[in-house]
PDB file of C-alpha atoms in Angstrom:
ATOM      1  CA  UNK A   1       0.000   0.000   0.000  1.00  0.00           C
ATOM      2  CA  UNK A   2       1.413   3.346  -1.009  1.00  0.00           C
ATOM      3  CA  UNK A   3       1.537   6.204   1.483  1.00  0.00           C
ATOM      4  CA  UNK A   4       0.235   9.571   0.324  1.00  0.00           C
ATOM      5  CA  UNK A   5       3.181  11.770   1.277  1.00  0.00           C
ATOM      6  CA  UNK A   6       1.592  15.011   0.060  1.00  0.00           C
ATOM      7  CA  UNK A   7       0.942  16.451   3.518  1.00  0.00           C
ATOM      8  CA  UNK A   8       4.497  15.754   4.690  1.00  0.00           C
ATOM      9  CA  UNK A   9       5.976  17.157   1.504  1.00  0.00           C
ATOM     10  CA  UNK A  10       3.885  20.326   1.785  1.00  0.00           C
ATOM     11  CA  UNK A  11       4.736  20.765   5.466  1.00  0.00           C
ATOM     12  CA  UNK A  12       8.459  20.465   4.748  1.00  0.00           C
ATOM     13  CA  UNK A  13       8.174  22.888   1.829  1.00  0.00           C
ATOM     14  CA  UNK A  14       6.303  25.456   3.941  1.00  0.00           C
ATOM     15  CA  UNK A  15       8.770  25.099   6.789  1.00  0.00           C
ATOM     16  CA  UNK A  16      11.685  25.594   4.419  1.00  0.00           C
ATOM     17  CA  UNK A  17      10.141  28.674   2.852  1.00  0.00           C
ATOM     18  CA  UNK A  18       9.345  30.250   6.219  1.00  0.00           C
ATOM     19  CA  UNK A  19      12.802  29.441   7.565  1.00  0.00           C
ATOM     20  CA  UNK A  20      14.384  30.979   4.457  1.00  0.00           C
ATOM     21  CA  UNK A  21      12.473  34.211   5.105  1.00  0.00           C
ATOM     22  CA  UNK A  22      13.506  34.189   8.763  1.00  0.00           C
ATOM     23  CA  UNK A  23      17.163  33.753   7.791  1.00  0.00           C
ATOM     24  CA  UNK A  24      17.050  36.520   5.182  1.00  0.00           C
ATOM     25  CA  UNK A  25      18.975  39.223   7.065  1.00  0.00           C
ATOM     26  CA  UNK A  26      18.005  41.954   4.616  1.00  0.00           C
ATOM     27  CA  UNK A  27      14.306  41.131   4.907  1.00  0.00           C
ATOM     28  CA  UNK A  28      14.361  40.685   8.665  1.00  0.00           C
ATOM     29  CA  UNK A  29      16.337  43.906   9.111  1.00  0.00           C
ATOM     30  CA  UNK A  30      13.614  45.817   7.287  1.00  0.00           C
ATOM     31  CA  UNK A  31      10.883  44.543   9.614  1.00  0.00           C
ATOM     32  CA  UNK A  32       9.824  45.707  13.062  1.00  0.00           C
ATOM     33  CA  UNK A  33      10.436  43.439  16.046  1.00  0.00           C
ATOM     34  CA  UNK A  34       6.817  42.266  16.268  1.00  0.00           C
ATOM     35  CA  UNK A  35       6.865  41.095  12.638  1.00  0.00           C
ATOM     36  CA  UNK A  36      10.263  39.442  13.077  1.00  0.00           C
ATOM     37  CA  UNK A  37       8.930  37.539  16.098  1.00  0.00           C
ATOM     38  CA  UNK A  38       5.831  36.522  14.147  1.00  0.00           C
ATOM     39  CA  UNK A  39       7.978  35.035  11.381  1.00  0.00           C
ATOM     40  CA  UNK A  40      10.135  33.145  13.908  1.00  0.00           C
ATOM     41  CA  UNK A  41       6.944  31.930  15.614  1.00  0.00           C
ATOM     42  CA  UNK A  42       5.777  30.711  12.205  1.00  0.00           C
ATOM     43  CA  UNK A  43       8.992  28.698  11.851  1.00  0.00           C
ATOM     44  CA  UNK A  44       8.371  27.131  15.257  1.00  0.00           C
ATOM     45  CA  UNK A  45       4.770  26.318  14.359  1.00  0.00           C
ATOM     46  CA  UNK A  46       5.885  24.736  11.089  1.00  0.00           C
ATOM     47  CA  UNK A  47       8.479  22.745  13.046  1.00  0.00           C
ATOM     48  CA  UNK A  48       5.795  21.454  15.408  1.00  0.00           C
ATOM     49  CA  UNK A  49       3.478  20.415  12.598  1.00  0.00           C
ATOM     50  CA  UNK A  50       6.217  18.890  10.434  1.00  0.00           C
ATOM     51  CA  UNK A  51       7.681  16.965  13.364  1.00  0.00           C
ATOM     52  CA  UNK A  52       4.263  15.504  14.202  1.00  0.00           C
ATOM     53  CA  UNK A  53       3.711  14.436  10.599  1.00  0.00           C
ATOM     54  CA  UNK A  54       7.224  13.006  10.385  1.00  0.00           C
ATOM     55  CA  UNK A  55       6.953  10.612  13.286  1.00  0.00           C
ATOM     56  CA  UNK A  56       3.436   9.584  12.239  1.00  0.00           C
ATOM     57  CA  UNK A  57       4.639   8.781   8.715  1.00  0.00           C
ATOM     58  CA  UNK A  58       7.542   6.776  10.151  1.00  0.00           C
ATOM     59  CA  UNK A  59       5.023   4.838  12.213  1.00  0.00           C
ATOM     60  CA  UNK A  60       2.736   4.236   9.211  1.00  0.00           C
ATOM     61  CA  UNK A  61       5.618   3.095   7.028  1.00  0.00           C
ATOM     62  CA  UNK A  62       6.855   0.676   9.679  1.00  0.00           C
ATOM     63  CA  UNK A  63       3.374  -0.773  10.147  1.00  0.00           C
ATOM     64  CA  UNK A  64       3.177  -1.458   6.410  1.00  0.00           C
ATOM     65  CA  UNK A  65       6.734  -2.595   5.741  1.00  0.00           C
ATOM     66  CA  UNK A  66       8.648  -3.662   8.826  1.00  0.00           C
ATOM     67  CA  UNK A  67       8.900  -7.074  10.365  1.00  0.00           C
ATOM     68  CA  UNK A  68       6.180  -7.870  12.883  1.00  0.00           C
ATOM     69  CA  UNK A  69       8.525  -7.249  15.813  1.00  0.00           C
ATOM     70  CA  UNK A  70       9.511  -3.811  14.456  1.00  0.00           C
ATOM     71  CA  UNK A  71       6.088  -2.677  13.251  1.00  0.00           C
ATOM     72  CA  UNK A  72       4.769  -1.474  16.623  1.00  0.00           C
ATOM     73  CA  UNK A  73       7.469   0.365  18.609  1.00  0.00           C
ATOM     74  CA  UNK A  74       6.324   1.051  22.158  1.00  0.00           C
ATOM     75  CA  UNK A  75       7.948   4.465  22.612  1.00  0.00           C
ATOM     76  CA  UNK A  76       8.913   7.378  20.402  1.00  0.00           C
ATOM     77  CA  UNK A  77      12.598   6.662  21.120  1.00  0.00           C
ATOM     78  CA  UNK A  78      12.109   3.075  19.999  1.00  0.00           C
ATOM     79  CA  UNK A  79      10.317   4.338  16.892  1.00  0.00           C
ATOM     80  CA  UNK A  80      13.295   6.492  15.928  1.00  0.00           C
ATOM     81  CA  UNK A  81      15.802   3.701  16.624  1.00  0.00           C
ATOM     82  CA  UNK A  82      13.774   1.375  14.403  1.00  0.00           C
ATOM     83  CA  UNK A  83      13.502   4.023  11.686  1.00  0.00           C
ATOM     84  CA  UNK A  84      17.288   4.346  11.703  1.00  0.00           C
ATOM     85  CA  UNK A  85      17.725   0.577  11.398  1.00  0.00           C
ATOM     86  CA  UNK A  86      15.486   0.652   8.317  1.00  0.00           C
ATOM     87  CA  UNK A  87      17.337   3.635   6.839  1.00  0.00           C
ATOM     88  CA  UNK A  88      14.456   6.105   7.057  1.00  0.00           C
ATOM     89  CA  UNK A  89      16.629   8.404   9.192  1.00  0.00           C
ATOM     90  CA  UNK A  90      20.381   8.387   9.617  1.00  0.00           C
ATOM     91  CA  UNK A  91      20.656   8.731  13.385  1.00  0.00           C
ATOM     92  CA  UNK A  92      17.969   8.560  16.079  1.00  0.00           C
ATOM     93  CA  UNK A  93      19.822  10.884  18.495  1.00  0.00           C
ATOM     94  CA  UNK A  94      18.819  14.180  16.828  1.00  0.00           C
ATOM     95  CA  UNK A  95      15.246  12.941  16.633  1.00  0.00           C
ATOM     96  CA  UNK A  96      15.231  12.440  20.410  1.00  0.00           C
ATOM     97  CA  UNK A  97      16.137  16.126  20.678  1.00  0.00           C
ATOM     98  CA  UNK A  98      13.453  17.118  18.187  1.00  0.00           C
ATOM     99  CA  UNK A  99      10.933  15.287  20.324  1.00  0.00           C
ATOM    100  CA  UNK A 100      12.094  17.117  23.440  1.00  0.00           C
ATOM    101  CA  UNK A 101      11.929  20.465  21.624  1.00  0.00           C
ATOM    102  CA  UNK A 102       8.438  19.712  20.390  1.00  0.00           C
ATOM    103  CA  UNK A 103       7.339  18.916  23.928  1.00  0.00           C
ATOM    104  CA  UNK A 104       8.763  22.226  25.161  1.00  0.00           C
ATOM    105  CA  UNK A 105       6.717  24.233  22.694  1.00  0.00           C
ATOM    106  CA  UNK A 106       3.433  22.684  23.718  1.00  0.00           C
ATOM    107  CA  UNK A 107       3.662  23.417  27.447  1.00  0.00           C
ATOM    108  CA  UNK A 108       4.793  26.987  27.870  1.00  0.00           C
ATOM    109  CA  UNK A 109       5.853  30.122  26.094  1.00  0.00           C
ATOM    110  CA  UNK A 110       9.201  31.473  27.097  1.00  0.00           C
ATOM    111  CA  UNK A 111      11.345  33.600  24.805  1.00  0.00           C
ATOM    112  CA  UNK A 112      14.522  31.614  25.607  1.00  0.00           C
ATOM    113  CA  UNK A 113      12.743  28.326  24.908  1.00  0.00           C
ATOM    114  CA  UNK A 114      11.338  29.747  21.680  1.00  0.00           C
ATOM    115  CA  UNK A 115      14.842  30.751  20.561  1.00  0.00           C
ATOM    116  CA  UNK A 116      16.180  27.254  21.332  1.00  0.00           C
ATOM    117  CA  UNK A 117      13.350  25.597  19.413  1.00  0.00           C
ATOM    118  CA  UNK A 118      13.843  28.010  16.514  1.00  0.00           C
ATOM    119  CA  UNK A 119      17.503  26.932  16.307  1.00  0.00           C
ATOM    120  CA  UNK A 120      16.459  23.272  16.393  1.00  0.00           C
ATOM    121  CA  UNK A 121      13.993  23.859  13.555  1.00  0.00           C
ATOM    122  CA  UNK A 122      16.839  24.732  11.214  1.00  0.00           C
ATOM    123  CA  UNK A 123      18.600  21.444  11.916  1.00  0.00           C
ATOM    124  CA  UNK A 124      15.339  19.523  11.710  1.00  0.00           C
ATOM    125  CA  UNK A 125      14.608  20.751   8.200  1.00  0.00           C
ATOM    126  CA  UNK A 126      17.489  18.787   6.674  1.00  0.00           C
ATOM    127  CA  UNK A 127      16.579  15.635   8.599  1.00  0.00           C
ATOM    128  CA  UNK A 128      12.905  15.884   7.645  1.00  0.00           C
ATOM    129  CA  UNK A 129      13.894  16.305   3.988  1.00  0.00           C
ATOM    130  CA  UNK A 130      16.054  13.184   4.234  1.00  0.00           C
ATOM    131  CA  UNK A 131      13.137  11.289   5.788  1.00  0.00           C
ATOM    132  CA  UNK A 132      10.830  12.368   2.962  1.00  0.00           C
ATOM    133  CA  UNK A 133      13.380  11.268   0.349  1.00  0.00           C
ATOM    134  CA  UNK A 134      13.698   7.864   1.996  1.00  0.00           C
ATOM    135  CA  UNK A 135       9.936   7.440   2.272  1.00  0.00           C
ATOM    136  CA  UNK A 136       9.568   8.356  -1.403  1.00  0.00           C
ATOM    137  CA  UNK A 137      12.275   5.858  -2.392  1.00  0.00           C
ATOM    138  CA  UNK A 138      10.664   3.100  -0.354  1.00  0.00           C
ATOM    139  CA  UNK A 139       7.027   3.986  -0.973  1.00  0.00           C
ATOM    140  CA  UNK A 140       4.839   1.022  -1.811  1.00  0.00           C
ATOM    141  CA  UNK A 141       7.603  -1.470  -1.133  1.00  0.00           C
ATOM    142  CA  UNK A 142       6.220  -4.608   0.358  1.00  0.00           C
ATOM    143  CA  UNK A 143       9.518  -5.734   1.822  1.00  0.00           C
ATOM    144  CA  UNK A 144      12.448  -3.349   2.183  1.00  0.00           C
ATOM    145  CA  UNK A 145      16.036  -4.494   2.213  1.00  0.00           C
ATOM    146  CA  UNK A 146      16.324  -5.266   5.908  1.00  0.00           C
ATOM    147  CA  UNK A 147      19.908  -6.464   5.915  1.00  0.00           C
ATOM    148  CA  UNK A 148      20.784  -3.364   7.973  1.00  0.00           C
ATOM    149  CA  UNK A 149      17.706  -3.855  10.151  1.00  0.00           C
ATOM    150  CA  UNK A 150      18.909  -7.301  11.100  1.00  0.00           C
TER     151      UNK A 150
END
């Protein structure tokens, strides 16, 4: 069964576009502080949404393609470790941090926390793009090459 990756692709695209605007020094320098903060907040919101879609697509792909023992990870950490074994992500460690950052954004607003999450969003973009590429390469495969998953 093929996964419809449109929502993930669009989320990653939107996050990339918003991040590019936020990193455009000329543009940001021409804006007032309120507008600058709104753009950074948009990056954080895109990060939250894209992260949520990312782990859910990992979970869906594993349910469709992984061995029975790998198809239902019990924790998010286990999910990311399994995704790395199947080559969907390169390293689970950054994804543990993305999860922690996502949890921070949902519980409180603090400028320092927002700045930390904003910085994480930039690193996450590359990893989410890699995930999308791997999902696209493996989409509709009934049995992936699991020699690395061994």
